Amino acid sequence: MENKQQEHVHLLIIGSGPAGYTAAIYASRANLKPVLYQGIQPGGQLTITTEVENYPGYPEGIQGPEMMVDFEKQATRMGADIRYGMATAVDFSKQPYKVTIDEEKEITADAIIIATGASAKWLGLPSEQRLNGSGVSACAVCDGFFFRGKEVAIVGAGDTAAEEALYLSKMCTTVHMLVRKHEMRASKVMQDRVLKTSNIIVYWNTETEEVLGDKKVEAVRVRNNQTGETKDVPVSAFFVAIGHQPNSAIFKDYLQLDEQDYIVTVPGSSRTSIEGVFACGDVQDKIYRQAVTAAGSGCMAALDAERYLSAKEHQ
């Protein structure tokens, strides 16, 4: 598209959520005049999380969307320029770097912080989306606490699924683990732990047909893909642990990504493979994936960007 609107900014932050907003707060305080584009889901994954009880400073807990409104208000109060819009293309081949917003506006920036997050992978069942936040969750560490003393189901076969099943087994009476094949993908040590845990029941060769319940999860209908037999397992929650997809596709031609498409950062920093481009939050973190760690890495990215821009000005 020719004749795009053009604008130059000192520091551009792509993505909201705890990482992007924290980066904006710190960058504003450092007088970097950051411009932040919120992306397709302003507030990120927390906007589809109901109750957040493990973020420090909220003794009564807080609703995910409300917390993200607080983050945004704080960033705005500090002076961040927060805008609606989505980065649709980038060109990091030379400085200043170019980012296209909504395919129609071209922003050039002296430094860029990427905070585009990751999206949970879902099975694609209508009932899974309908009951999302009412017993269906993609994060056992975030939401398992609400189902202590109850029976729950988890679907997945990798290390994350095994780890989350073990986490749930400590607070739930029974964990029904649904595995699509006759074996798990998880590492041997994680498999052994799962199989040795008495209140985790593993269902092999099992597909999820439907999550049952009107207003909240009441059961899950499963089908054995060898015998064709179906049955309803009564549960209060259904956890999906089949992985996350980092929102990194538009950067793949320029930045180093790992085999799962997470942006690679220099250990102990937010620096990417391109000078002046920083990454924070879940787009570069496949291990912790918590709001508080995302916020911490957003702080790191802003401090790294400040040092980079300051050094550049004094060259």
Short mmCIF file of C-alpha atoms in Angstrom, two decimals:
data_model
loop_
_atom_site.label_atom_id
_atom_site.label_comp_id
_atom_site.label_asym_id
_atom_site.label_seq_id
_atom_site.Cartn_x
_atom_site.Cartn_y
_atom_site.Cartn_z
CA MET A 1 0.00 0.00 0.00
CA GLU A 2 1.64 3.25 -1.17
CA ASN A 3 1.40 6.67 0.51
CA LYS A 4 1.25 5.24 4.03
CA GLN A 5 1.03 7.76 6.85
CA GLN A 6 4.46 8.09 8.41
CA GLU A 7 5.64 9.00 11.90
CA HIS A 8 8.93 8.77 13.76
CA VAL A 9 9.05 7.87 17.46
CA HIS A 10 11.93 7.48 19.91
CA LEU A 11 10.75 4.19 21.45
CA LEU A 12 7.99 1.95 20.12
CA ILE A 13 6.42 -0.78 22.28
CA ILE A 14 4.49 -3.45 20.39
CA GLY A 15 1.89 -5.23 22.53
CA SER A 16 0.18 -4.61 25.83
CA GLY A 17 -0.27 -7.06 28.72
CA PRO A 18 1.87 -6.91 31.87
CA ALA A 19 5.15 -6.86 29.89
CA GLY A 20 4.23 -4.06 27.47
CA TYR A 21 2.53 -1.86 30.06
CA THR A 22 5.39 -2.24 32.57
CA ALA A 23 7.89 -1.37 29.83
CA ALA A 24 5.77 1.72 29.08
CA ILE A 25 5.71 2.76 32.77
CA TYR A 26 9.50 2.51 33.12
CA ALA A 27 10.24 4.05 29.72
CA SER A 28 7.92 7.00 30.47
CA ARG A 29 9.66 7.64 33.78
CA ALA A 30 12.98 7.65 31.91
CA ASN A 31 11.52 10.34 29.60
CA LEU A 32 11.76 8.11 26.50
CA LYS A 33 8.25 9.19 25.38
CA PRO A 34 7.18 5.65 24.47
CA VAL A 35 4.38 4.95 22.00
CA LEU A 36 2.60 1.65 22.70
CA TYR A 37 0.31 -0.17 20.28
CA GLN A 38 -2.03 -2.52 22.12
CA GLY A 39 -2.48 -5.18 19.44
CA ILE A 40 -5.41 -7.47 18.74
CA GLN A 41 -6.12 -8.20 22.42
CA PRO A 42 -5.47 -5.09 24.55
CA GLY A 43 -4.27 -6.36 27.92
CA GLY A 44 -3.15 -9.69 26.50
CA GLN A 45 -4.00 -13.12 27.93
CA LEU A 46 -5.02 -11.65 31.29
CA THR A 47 -8.13 -10.20 29.70
CA ILE A 48 -9.46 -13.75 29.28
CA THR A 49 -8.50 -14.69 32.86
CA THR A 50 -11.19 -14.16 35.45
CA GLU A 51 -9.68 -14.15 38.94
CA VAL A 52 -5.97 -13.37 39.48
CA GLU A 53 -4.93 -14.31 43.02
CA ASN A 54 -1.17 -14.76 42.69
CA TYR A 55 -0.08 -11.25 41.63
CA PRO A 56 1.59 -9.49 44.57
CA GLY A 57 -0.13 -6.40 45.94
CA TYR A 58 -3.75 -7.53 45.49
CA PRO A 59 -4.57 -9.22 48.81
CA GLU A 60 -8.18 -9.87 47.81
CA GLY A 61 -7.29 -10.96 44.28
CA ILE A 62 -8.43 -9.07 41.18
CA GLN A 63 -10.20 -9.79 37.90
CA GLY A 64 -7.71 -10.08 35.02
CA PRO A 65 -9.35 -7.41 32.79
CA GLU A 66 -9.59 -4.98 35.74
CA MET A 67 -5.91 -5.47 36.53
CA MET A 68 -4.97 -4.68 32.93
CA VAL A 69 -7.06 -1.49 33.06
CA ASP A 70 -5.03 -0.51 36.17
CA PHE A 71 -1.75 -1.19 34.32
CA GLU A 72 -2.91 0.87 31.35
CA LYS A 73 -4.05 3.79 33.55
CA GLN A 74 -0.71 3.82 35.34
CA ALA A 75 1.25 3.83 32.06
CA THR A 76 -0.95 6.65 30.72
CA ARG A 77 -0.51 8.68 33.91
CA MET A 78 3.28 8.37 33.52
CA GLY A 79 2.98 9.83 30.03
CA ALA A 80 2.97 6.80 27.71
CA ASP A 81 1.13 7.34 24.42
CA ILE A 82 -1.14 4.27 24.29
CA ARG A 83 -2.92 3.57 21.01
CA TYR A 84 -5.23 1.01 19.45
CA GLY A 85 -3.70 -0.79 16.50
CA MET A 86 -1.82 -3.89 15.51
CA ALA A 87 1.67 -4.31 14.08
CA THR A 88 1.18 -6.08 10.74
CA ALA A 89 4.72 -5.96 9.27
CA VAL A 90 8.24 -4.94 10.28
CA ASP A 91 11.49 -4.07 8.54
CA PHE A 92 14.52 -4.37 10.81
CA SER A 93 17.04 -4.42 7.94
CA LYS A 94 18.35 -0.92 8.70
CA GLN A 95 17.93 1.86 11.24
CA PRO A 96 15.60 3.52 12.01
CA TYR A 97 13.50 0.35 12.15
CA LYS A 98 10.11 0.35 10.45
CA VAL A 99 6.86 -1.09 11.80
CA THR A 100 3.59 -1.04 9.84
CA ILE A 101 0.43 -0.59 11.90
CA ASP A 102 -2.88 -1.99 10.59
CA GLU A 103 -1.30 -2.18 7.11
CA GLU A 104 -1.77 1.56 6.69
CA LYS A 105 0.60 3.54 8.90
CA GLU A 106 4.38 3.31 8.95
CA ILE A 107 6.22 4.09 12.17
CA THR A 108 9.98 4.43 12.33
CA ALA A 109 11.65 4.07 15.73
CA ASP A 110 15.10 4.45 17.27
CA ALA A 111 14.44 1.44 19.52
CA ILE A 112 11.70 -1.18 19.72
CA ILE A 113 10.36 -3.32 22.56
CA ILE A 114 8.40 -6.40 21.48
CA ALA A 115 5.78 -7.55 24.02
CA THR A 116 3.39 -9.42 21.72
CA GLY A 117 2.93 -12.37 24.10
CA ALA A 118 1.82 -15.89 23.26
CA SER A 119 -1.57 -17.44 22.67
CA ALA A 120 -2.68 -20.67 24.30
CA LYS A 121 -3.45 -23.45 21.85
CA TRP A 122 -6.99 -24.78 22.19
CA LEU A 123 -8.68 -27.97 21.02
CA GLY A 124 -11.18 -25.96 19.00
CA LEU A 125 -14.38 -27.20 20.68
CA PRO A 126 -17.28 -24.70 20.86
CA SER A 127 -17.99 -25.78 24.47
CA GLU A 128 -14.36 -25.12 25.39
CA GLN A 129 -14.70 -21.48 24.32
CA ARG A 130 -18.19 -21.11 25.78
CA LEU A 131 -17.03 -22.25 29.24
CA ASN A 132 -13.66 -20.48 29.10
CA GLY A 133 -13.32 -18.75 32.47
CA SER A 134 -16.13 -20.90 33.92
CA GLY A 135 -14.02 -23.98 34.59
CA VAL A 136 -12.12 -24.15 31.29
CA SER A 137 -8.57 -22.78 31.58
CA ALA A 138 -5.23 -22.94 29.79
CA CYS A 139 -3.25 -22.29 32.97
CA ALA A 140 -3.35 -24.70 35.92
CA VAL A 141 -0.88 -22.59 37.91
CA CYS A 142 -3.19 -19.56 37.52
CA ASP A 143 -6.53 -21.27 38.13
CA GLY A 144 -5.96 -24.63 39.86
CA PHE A 145 -6.38 -23.07 43.30
CA PHE A 146 -10.09 -22.42 42.61
CA PHE A 147 -10.73 -26.15 42.27
CA ARG A 148 -8.98 -27.46 45.35
CA GLY A 149 -10.76 -30.48 46.79
CA LYS A 150 -12.49 -31.13 43.43
CA GLU A 151 -12.01 -33.52 40.51
CA VAL A 152 -10.49 -31.98 37.40
CA ALA A 153 -9.39 -33.04 33.91
CA ILE A 154 -6.30 -31.96 31.98
CA VAL A 155 -5.56 -32.62 28.32
CA GLY A 156 -2.01 -32.81 26.99
CA ALA A 157 1.00 -35.11 26.86
CA GLY A 158 4.10 -32.91 27.02
CA ASP A 159 6.22 -31.67 29.89
CA THR A 160 3.87 -28.74 30.57
CA ALA A 161 0.85 -31.04 30.81
CA ALA A 162 2.75 -33.42 33.12
CA GLU A 163 3.96 -30.52 35.27
CA GLU A 164 0.46 -29.03 35.50
CA ALA A 165 -1.11 -32.44 36.29
CA LEU A 166 1.37 -32.85 39.17
CA TYR A 167 0.63 -29.31 40.36
CA LEU A 168 -3.12 -30.03 40.32
CA SER A 169 -2.65 -33.39 42.09
CA LYS A 170 -1.45 -31.54 45.21
CA MET A 171 -4.76 -29.69 45.64
CA CYS A 172 -7.43 -31.65 43.74
CA THR A 173 -8.88 -35.00 44.80
CA THR A 174 -8.44 -36.61 41.37
CA VAL A 175 -6.78 -35.44 38.15
CA HIS A 176 -8.04 -37.14 34.98
CA MET A 177 -5.23 -36.78 32.42
CA LEU A 178 -6.33 -37.22 28.81
CA VAL A 179 -3.60 -38.35 26.40
CA ARG A 180 -4.37 -38.68 22.68
CA LYS A 181 -1.80 -41.38 21.90
CA HIS A 182 -0.64 -44.54 23.68
CA GLU A 183 2.37 -42.64 25.07
CA MET A 184 3.34 -39.19 26.35
CA ARG A 185 5.73 -36.73 24.76
CA ALA A 186 6.91 -35.59 28.20
CA SER A 187 10.44 -36.36 29.38
CA LYS A 188 10.95 -39.74 31.05
CA VAL A 189 11.37 -38.23 34.51
CA MET A 190 8.10 -36.26 34.23
CA GLN A 191 6.21 -39.32 32.95
CA ASP A 192 7.49 -41.40 35.85
CA ARG A 193 6.32 -38.78 38.35
CA VAL A 194 2.86 -38.65 36.80
CA LEU A 195 2.48 -42.43 36.71
CA LYS A 196 3.63 -42.74 40.33
CA THR A 197 1.10 -40.16 41.58
CA SER A 198 -1.85 -42.09 42.94
CA ASN A 199 -4.53 -39.47 42.31
CA ILE A 200 -3.63 -38.88 38.63
CA ILE A 201 -5.56 -41.23 36.33
CA VAL A 202 -4.10 -41.34 32.81
CA TYR A 203 -6.48 -42.12 29.93
CA TRP A 204 -4.47 -43.33 26.93
CA ASN A 205 -5.67 -43.07 23.29
CA THR A 206 -8.29 -40.59 24.45
CA GLU A 207 -9.84 -37.64 22.60
CA THR A 208 -12.00 -34.94 24.16
CA GLU A 209 -15.36 -34.79 22.42
CA GLU A 210 -17.13 -32.14 24.48
CA VAL A 211 -16.93 -30.16 27.72
CA LEU A 212 -20.30 -30.53 29.42
CA GLY A 213 -22.12 -28.02 31.57
CA ASP A 214 -24.54 -25.16 31.18
CA LYS A 215 -23.06 -22.26 33.18
CA LYS A 216 -19.93 -24.04 34.42
CA VAL A 217 -17.94 -27.22 33.75
CA GLU A 218 -19.71 -30.31 35.07
CA ALA A 219 -18.13 -33.16 33.07
CA VAL A 220 -16.03 -33.98 30.04
CA ARG A 221 -17.09 -36.43 27.31
CA VAL A 222 -14.16 -38.52 26.13
CA ARG A 223 -13.75 -41.10 23.39
CA ASN A 224 -11.22 -43.91 23.19
CA ASN A 225 -9.84 -43.62 19.66
CA GLN A 226 -8.98 -47.35 19.58
CA THR A 227 -12.28 -48.84 20.76
CA GLY A 228 -14.62 -45.94 19.88
CA GLU A 229 -16.11 -46.14 23.38
CA THR A 230 -17.32 -42.82 24.84
CA LYS A 231 -17.95 -41.88 28.46
CA ASP A 232 -18.68 -38.80 30.56
CA VAL A 233 -16.19 -38.07 33.35
CA PRO A 234 -17.66 -35.75 36.06
CA VAL A 235 -15.19 -32.89 36.72
CA SER A 236 -15.36 -29.29 37.96
CA ALA A 237 -12.61 -27.96 35.70
CA PHE A 238 -11.04 -28.71 32.34
CA PHE A 239 -7.42 -27.61 31.79
CA VAL A 240 -5.94 -27.44 28.30
CA ALA A 241 -2.17 -27.94 28.28
CA ILE A 242 -1.33 -28.56 24.65
CA GLY A 243 1.11 -25.67 24.38
CA HIS A 244 1.34 -22.00 23.52
CA GLN A 245 2.11 -20.26 20.26
CA PRO A 246 4.30 -17.17 20.63
CA ASN A 247 3.01 -14.22 18.59
CA SER A 248 6.28 -13.81 16.71
CA ALA A 249 5.40 -14.55 13.06
CA ILE A 250 5.99 -11.01 11.75
CA PHE A 251 9.55 -10.96 13.19
CA LYS A 252 10.78 -14.29 11.80
CA ASP A 253 12.66 -12.83 8.83
CA TYR A 254 14.75 -10.59 11.08
CA LEU A 255 15.10 -11.98 14.60
CA GLN A 256 16.53 -15.24 15.83
CA LEU A 257 13.71 -17.52 17.00
CA ASP A 258 14.05 -20.91 18.69
CA GLU A 259 12.56 -24.15 17.34
CA GLN A 260 9.18 -23.28 18.89
CA ASP A 261 9.21 -19.71 17.45
CA TYR A 262 9.96 -17.94 20.75
CA ILE A 263 12.20 -14.88 20.29
CA VAL A 264 15.72 -15.65 21.52
CA THR A 265 17.11 -13.08 23.99
CA VAL A 266 20.61 -12.80 25.40
CA PRO A 267 20.50 -14.58 28.80
CA GLY A 268 19.96 -12.14 31.66
CA SER A 269 18.72 -9.39 29.34
CA SER A 270 15.96 -8.52 26.88
CA ARG A 271 18.33 -8.00 23.95
CA THR A 272 17.44 -9.83 20.73
CA SER A 273 19.71 -10.73 17.81
CA ILE A 274 19.28 -7.19 16.42
CA GLU A 275 20.77 -4.20 18.21
CA GLY A 276 18.10 -1.82 19.51
CA VAL A 277 15.30 -4.39 19.40
CA PHE A 278 14.27 -5.84 22.77
CA ALA A 279 11.76 -8.57 23.67
CA CYS A 280 9.92 -9.22 26.93
CA GLY A 281 7.06 -11.29 28.31
CA ASP A 282 5.65 -14.51 26.90
CA VAL A 283 6.89 -13.96 23.34
CA GLN A 284 10.36 -14.86 24.69
CA ASP A 285 9.50 -16.86 27.82
CA LYS A 286 8.31 -20.44 27.44
CA ILE A 287 9.24 -21.48 30.97
CA TYR A 288 7.46 -19.27 33.51
CA ARG A 289 4.63 -17.56 31.59
CA GLN A 290 3.25 -15.67 34.60
CA ALA A 291 1.98 -12.09 34.81
CA VAL A 292 4.57 -11.19 37.43
CA THR A 293 7.52 -12.55 35.41
CA ALA A 294 6.20 -10.82 32.28
CA ALA A 295 6.03 -7.53 34.20
CA GLY A 296 9.58 -8.05 35.48
CA SER A 297 10.90 -8.65 31.97
CA GLY A 298 9.03 -5.54 30.76
CA CYS A 299 10.99 -3.54 33.32
CA MET A 300 14.24 -5.14 32.04
CA ALA A 301 13.37 -4.25 28.44
CA ALA A 302 12.71 -0.59 29.29
CA LEU A 303 15.99 -0.32 31.23
CA ASP A 304 17.90 -2.04 28.40
CA ALA A 305 16.29 0.28 25.84
CA GLU A 306 17.12 3.34 27.97
CA ARG A 307 20.80 2.32 28.19
CA TYR A 308 20.93 1.59 24.48
CA LEU A 309 19.36 4.94 23.48
CA SER A 310 21.50 6.87 25.96
CA ALA A 311 24.71 5.27 24.62
CA LYS A 312 23.60 6.05 21.06
CA GLU A 313 23.04 9.72 21.88
CA HIS A 314 26.54 10.00 23.34
CA GLN A 315 28.31 8.37 20.42
#
